[in-house]
Structures are given as structure tokens and as C-alpha cells.
Amino acid sequence: MTFDLLINGQKRRVDVPADQPLLWVLREQLGLKGPKFGCGVGACGACTVHMDGQAVRSCVTPVEAVGQASVITIEGLAANGGLHPVQQAWIEEDVAQCGYCQAGQIMAVVSLLAETPSPSDEEIDASLTNLCRCGTYTRIRTAIRRAAELMKQRVA
């Protein structure tokens, strides 16, 4: 079945089964390696991308569910050659260890901060269910606070 998708601002056409997970379309059909395969059941979040600004687990999202939605992966997050504030905070706070989950973590944080610009610790814990096998959660939380500051500075 043929699907016309809007991925990172570009129209892309793929011919895949309707129930094929979006993750496989992104990685195998379109060559985007940012979203990672982790658990395959939507639990770990390594595959997190945005559909119309909402964080979704692409390993459990069938391509037919995308419809006319705009899909953004970590490759499409930054604009105009600069880093997104969350990416900048990740670097400044030296979050990544092995790095495998980081693209999914960053996409989840961007979605969180879009809805809750200054999240409390409880809001962070409730909304970020992505797993990090290196246990960098303390640095992730610090980076979230830094990213929130950077985003406020860009608006001001």
C-alpha cells in the first residue's frame, strides 16, 4: 500500500503494508537512524517521534495511523542549522552516556516542555516514561530545567 507522509518537513512516499510500524518505515524505508528500536512494545521510548507535535512511540504506531500528520524525528528537530534548546541543554549538562535512548528522551522532553514550560519534578516523573539503561535520570532532569530556561530566553 502506498502512503504519502510528511517527515521532517519533506513529503515522502513509501510502499509498505498498512500495519507496518512507523519505526520501520522511518529506519528501513527512509534511512532515518535517530529513532531506535528498543523494546518493540512501546515501553522504553527509544523510538519516540512527534506526530503533529505529540510524542508517540513509533514502534507501536502503524504507518496507516499517520494519515496527514506531520512526523518529526530527532533529525528534523533543529531548525535553521542551530540546535533545539533541549538538544543544547543535553550537551551543556552532559546527559548522554551510551546515548542509545537519548533521541527518544529528547523528543519526549520537547513534547513535555511544549505543554508544560516549567514542569515540577512530579510532572517530569509522570510524563517522561522513557527508559535509560545507563540511569542518567538525574542529568536528564537537570537538562530539562536548563532547556526550560533556554526556551524562555529565546521567547524573551
GROMACS .gro file of C-alpha atoms in nm:
model
  156
    1MET     CA    1   0.000   0.000   0.000
    2THR     CA    2   0.132   0.346  -0.084
    3PHE     CA    3   0.148   0.620   0.180
    4ASP     CA    4   0.237   0.984   0.131
    5LEU     CA    5   0.400   1.101   0.452
    6LEU     CA    6   0.528   1.435   0.574
    7ILE     CA    7   0.854   1.355   0.753
    8ASN     CA    8   1.072   1.634   0.891
    9GLY     CA    9   0.902   1.880   0.658
   10GLN     CA   10   0.956   1.673   0.345
   11LYS     CA   11   0.695   1.477   0.154
   12ARG     CA   12   0.797   1.114   0.130
   13ARG     CA   13   0.621   0.826  -0.047
   14VAL     CA   14   0.654   0.469   0.079
   15ASP     CA   15   0.503   0.142  -0.035
   16VAL     CA   16   0.465  -0.075   0.275
   17PRO     CA   17   0.199  -0.284   0.449
   18ALA     CA   18  -0.056  -0.065   0.634
   19ASP     CA   19   0.024  -0.227   0.966
   20GLN     CA   20   0.399  -0.180   0.938
   21PRO     CA   21   0.525   0.012   1.242
   22LEU     CA   22   0.622   0.371   1.168
   23LEU     CA   23   0.963   0.300   1.322
   24TRP     CA   24   1.048   0.052   1.046
   25VAL     CA   25   0.928   0.294   0.779
   26LEU     CA   26   1.148   0.568   0.922
   27ARG     CA   27   1.455   0.348   0.965
   28GLU     CA   28   1.433   0.097   0.680
   29GLN     CA   29   1.240   0.281   0.410
   30LEU     CA   30   1.360   0.637   0.474
   31GLY     CA   31   1.704   0.575   0.625
   32LEU     CA   32   1.649   0.782   0.941
   33LYS     CA   33   1.851   0.628   1.224
   34GLY     CA   34   1.757   0.865   1.509
   35PRO     CA   35   1.452   0.672   1.630
   36LYS     CA   36   1.581   0.349   1.781
   37PHE     CA   37   1.433   0.005   1.827
   38GLY     CA   38   1.435  -0.080   2.195
   39CYS     CA   39   1.158  -0.297   2.334
   40GLY     CA   40   0.919  -0.316   2.038
   41VAL     CA   41   0.615  -0.279   2.262
   42GLY     CA   42   0.613   0.097   2.328
   43ALA     CA   43   0.752   0.067   2.680
   44CYS     CA   44   1.107   0.205   2.661
   45GLY     CA   45   1.059   0.513   2.438
   46ALA     CA   46   1.379   0.479   2.233
   47CYS     CA   47   1.161   0.510   1.922
   48THR     CA   48   0.981   0.832   2.028
   49VAL     CA   49   0.895   1.076   1.749
   50HIS     CA   50   0.638   1.354   1.717
   51MET     CA   51   0.311   1.329   1.525
   52ASP     CA   52   0.165   1.679   1.497
   53GLY     CA   53   0.373   1.780   1.798
   54GLN     CA   54   0.271   1.492   2.023
   55ALA     CA   55   0.526   1.236   2.135
   56VAL     CA   56   0.438   0.888   2.010
   57ARG     CA   57   0.612   0.553   2.027
   58SER     CA   58   0.680   0.475   1.663
   59CYS     CA   59   0.739   0.103   1.726
   60VAL     CA   60   0.368   0.057   1.807
   61THR     CA   61   0.227   0.315   1.566
   62PRO     CA   62   0.119   0.160   1.236
   63VAL     CA   63   0.205   0.369   0.934
   64GLU     CA   64  -0.164   0.385   0.840
   65ALA     CA   65  -0.225   0.581   1.164
   66VAL     CA   66  -0.007   0.869   1.045
   67GLY     CA   67  -0.255   0.994   0.785
   68GLN     CA   68  -0.190   1.362   0.713
   69ALA     CA   69   0.001   1.422   1.038
   70SER     CA   70   0.344   1.581   1.032
   71VAL     CA   71   0.609   1.347   1.171
   72ILE     CA   72   0.923   1.492   1.325
   73THR     CA   73   1.219   1.279   1.422
   74ILE     CA   74   1.533   1.387   1.605
   75GLU     CA   75   1.687   1.454   1.263
   76GLY     CA   76   1.420   1.718   1.196
   77LEU     CA   77   1.406   1.877   1.540
   78ALA     CA   78   1.661   2.154   1.499
   79ALA     CA   79   1.578   2.447   1.273
   80ASN     CA   80   1.792   2.682   1.071
   81GLY     CA   81   2.115   2.497   1.139
   82GLY     CA   82   2.101   2.551   1.515
   83LEU     CA   83   2.025   2.312   1.795
   84HIS     CA   84   1.686   2.290   1.961
   85PRO     CA   85   1.710   2.422   2.321
   86VAL     CA   86   1.660   2.068   2.452
   87GLN     CA   87   1.950   1.942   2.241
   88GLN     CA   88   2.162   2.235   2.364
   89ALA     CA   89   2.074   2.158   2.726
   90TRP     CA   90   2.161   1.790   2.671
   91ILE     CA   91   2.509   1.894   2.561
   92GLU     CA   92   2.556   2.154   2.833
   93GLU     CA   93   2.452   1.910   3.105
   94ASP     CA   94   2.648   1.620   2.952
   95VAL     CA   95   2.345   1.391   2.970
   96ALA     CA   96   2.435   1.116   2.728
   97GLN     CA   97   2.624   0.811   2.841
   98CYS     CA   98   2.580   0.530   2.589
   99GLY     CA   99   2.337   0.757   2.402
  100TYR     CA  100   2.104   0.487   2.274
  101CYS     CA  101   1.788   0.627   2.432
  102GLN     CA  102   1.877   0.994   2.401
  103ALA     CA  103   1.693   1.075   2.078
  104GLY     CA  104   1.372   0.936   2.225
  105GLN     CA  105   1.435   1.113   2.555
  106ILE     CA  106   1.488   1.445   2.379
  107MET     CA  107   1.172   1.407   2.170
  108ALA     CA  108   0.970   1.326   2.483
  109VAL     CA  109   1.114   1.630   2.665
  110VAL     CA  110   1.035   1.864   2.374
  111SER     CA  111   0.675   1.747   2.390
  112LEU     CA  112   0.665   1.789   2.769
  113LEU     CA  113   0.804   2.143   2.757
  114ALA     CA  114   0.563   2.243   2.480
  115GLU     CA  115   0.274   2.154   2.710
  116THR     CA  116   0.435   2.238   3.046
  117PRO     CA  117   0.707   2.504   3.010
  118SER     CA  118   0.821   2.482   3.374
  119PRO     CA  119   0.746   2.128   3.489
  120SER     CA  120   0.774   2.023   3.852
  121ASP     CA  121   0.965   1.711   3.947
  122GLU     CA  122   0.633   1.528   3.978
  123GLU     CA  123   0.524   1.641   3.630
  124ILE     CA  124   0.858   1.529   3.485
  125ASP     CA  125   0.830   1.190   3.652
  126ALA     CA  126   0.469   1.148   3.539
  127SER     CA  127   0.525   1.244   3.176
  128LEU     CA  128   0.868   1.102   3.098
  129THR     CA  129   0.836   0.727   3.094
  130ASN     CA  130   1.131   0.672   2.861
  131LEU     CA  131   1.385   0.427   2.997
  132CYS     CA  132   1.761   0.484   3.017
  133ARG     CA  133   1.967   0.175   3.081
  134CYS     CA  134   2.261   0.394   3.192
  135GLY     CA  135   2.050   0.560   3.460
  136THR     CA  136   2.115   0.920   3.362
  137TYR     CA  137   1.785   1.037   3.508
  138THR     CA  138   1.942   1.296   3.738
  139ARG     CA  139   2.124   1.459   3.448
  140ILE     CA  140   1.809   1.435   3.233
  141ARG     CA  141   1.612   1.624   3.498
  142THR     CA  142   1.887   1.889   3.520
  143ALA     CA  143   1.887   1.921   3.141
  144ILE     CA  144   1.509   1.961   3.138
  145ARG     CA  145   1.538   2.256   3.375
  146ARG     CA  146   1.820   2.403   3.162
  147ALA     CA  147   1.616   2.354   2.843
  148ALA     CA  148   1.319   2.529   3.003
  149GLU     CA  149   1.546   2.826   3.082
  150LEU     CA  150   1.686   2.831   2.729
  151MET     CA  151   1.336   2.822   2.579
  152LYS     CA  152   1.224   3.114   2.797
  153GLN     CA  153   1.532   3.313   2.690
  154ARG     CA  154   1.451   3.254   2.323
  155VAL     CA  155   1.094   3.379   2.370
  156ALA     CA  156   1.200   3.690   2.565
   0.00000   0.00000   0.00000
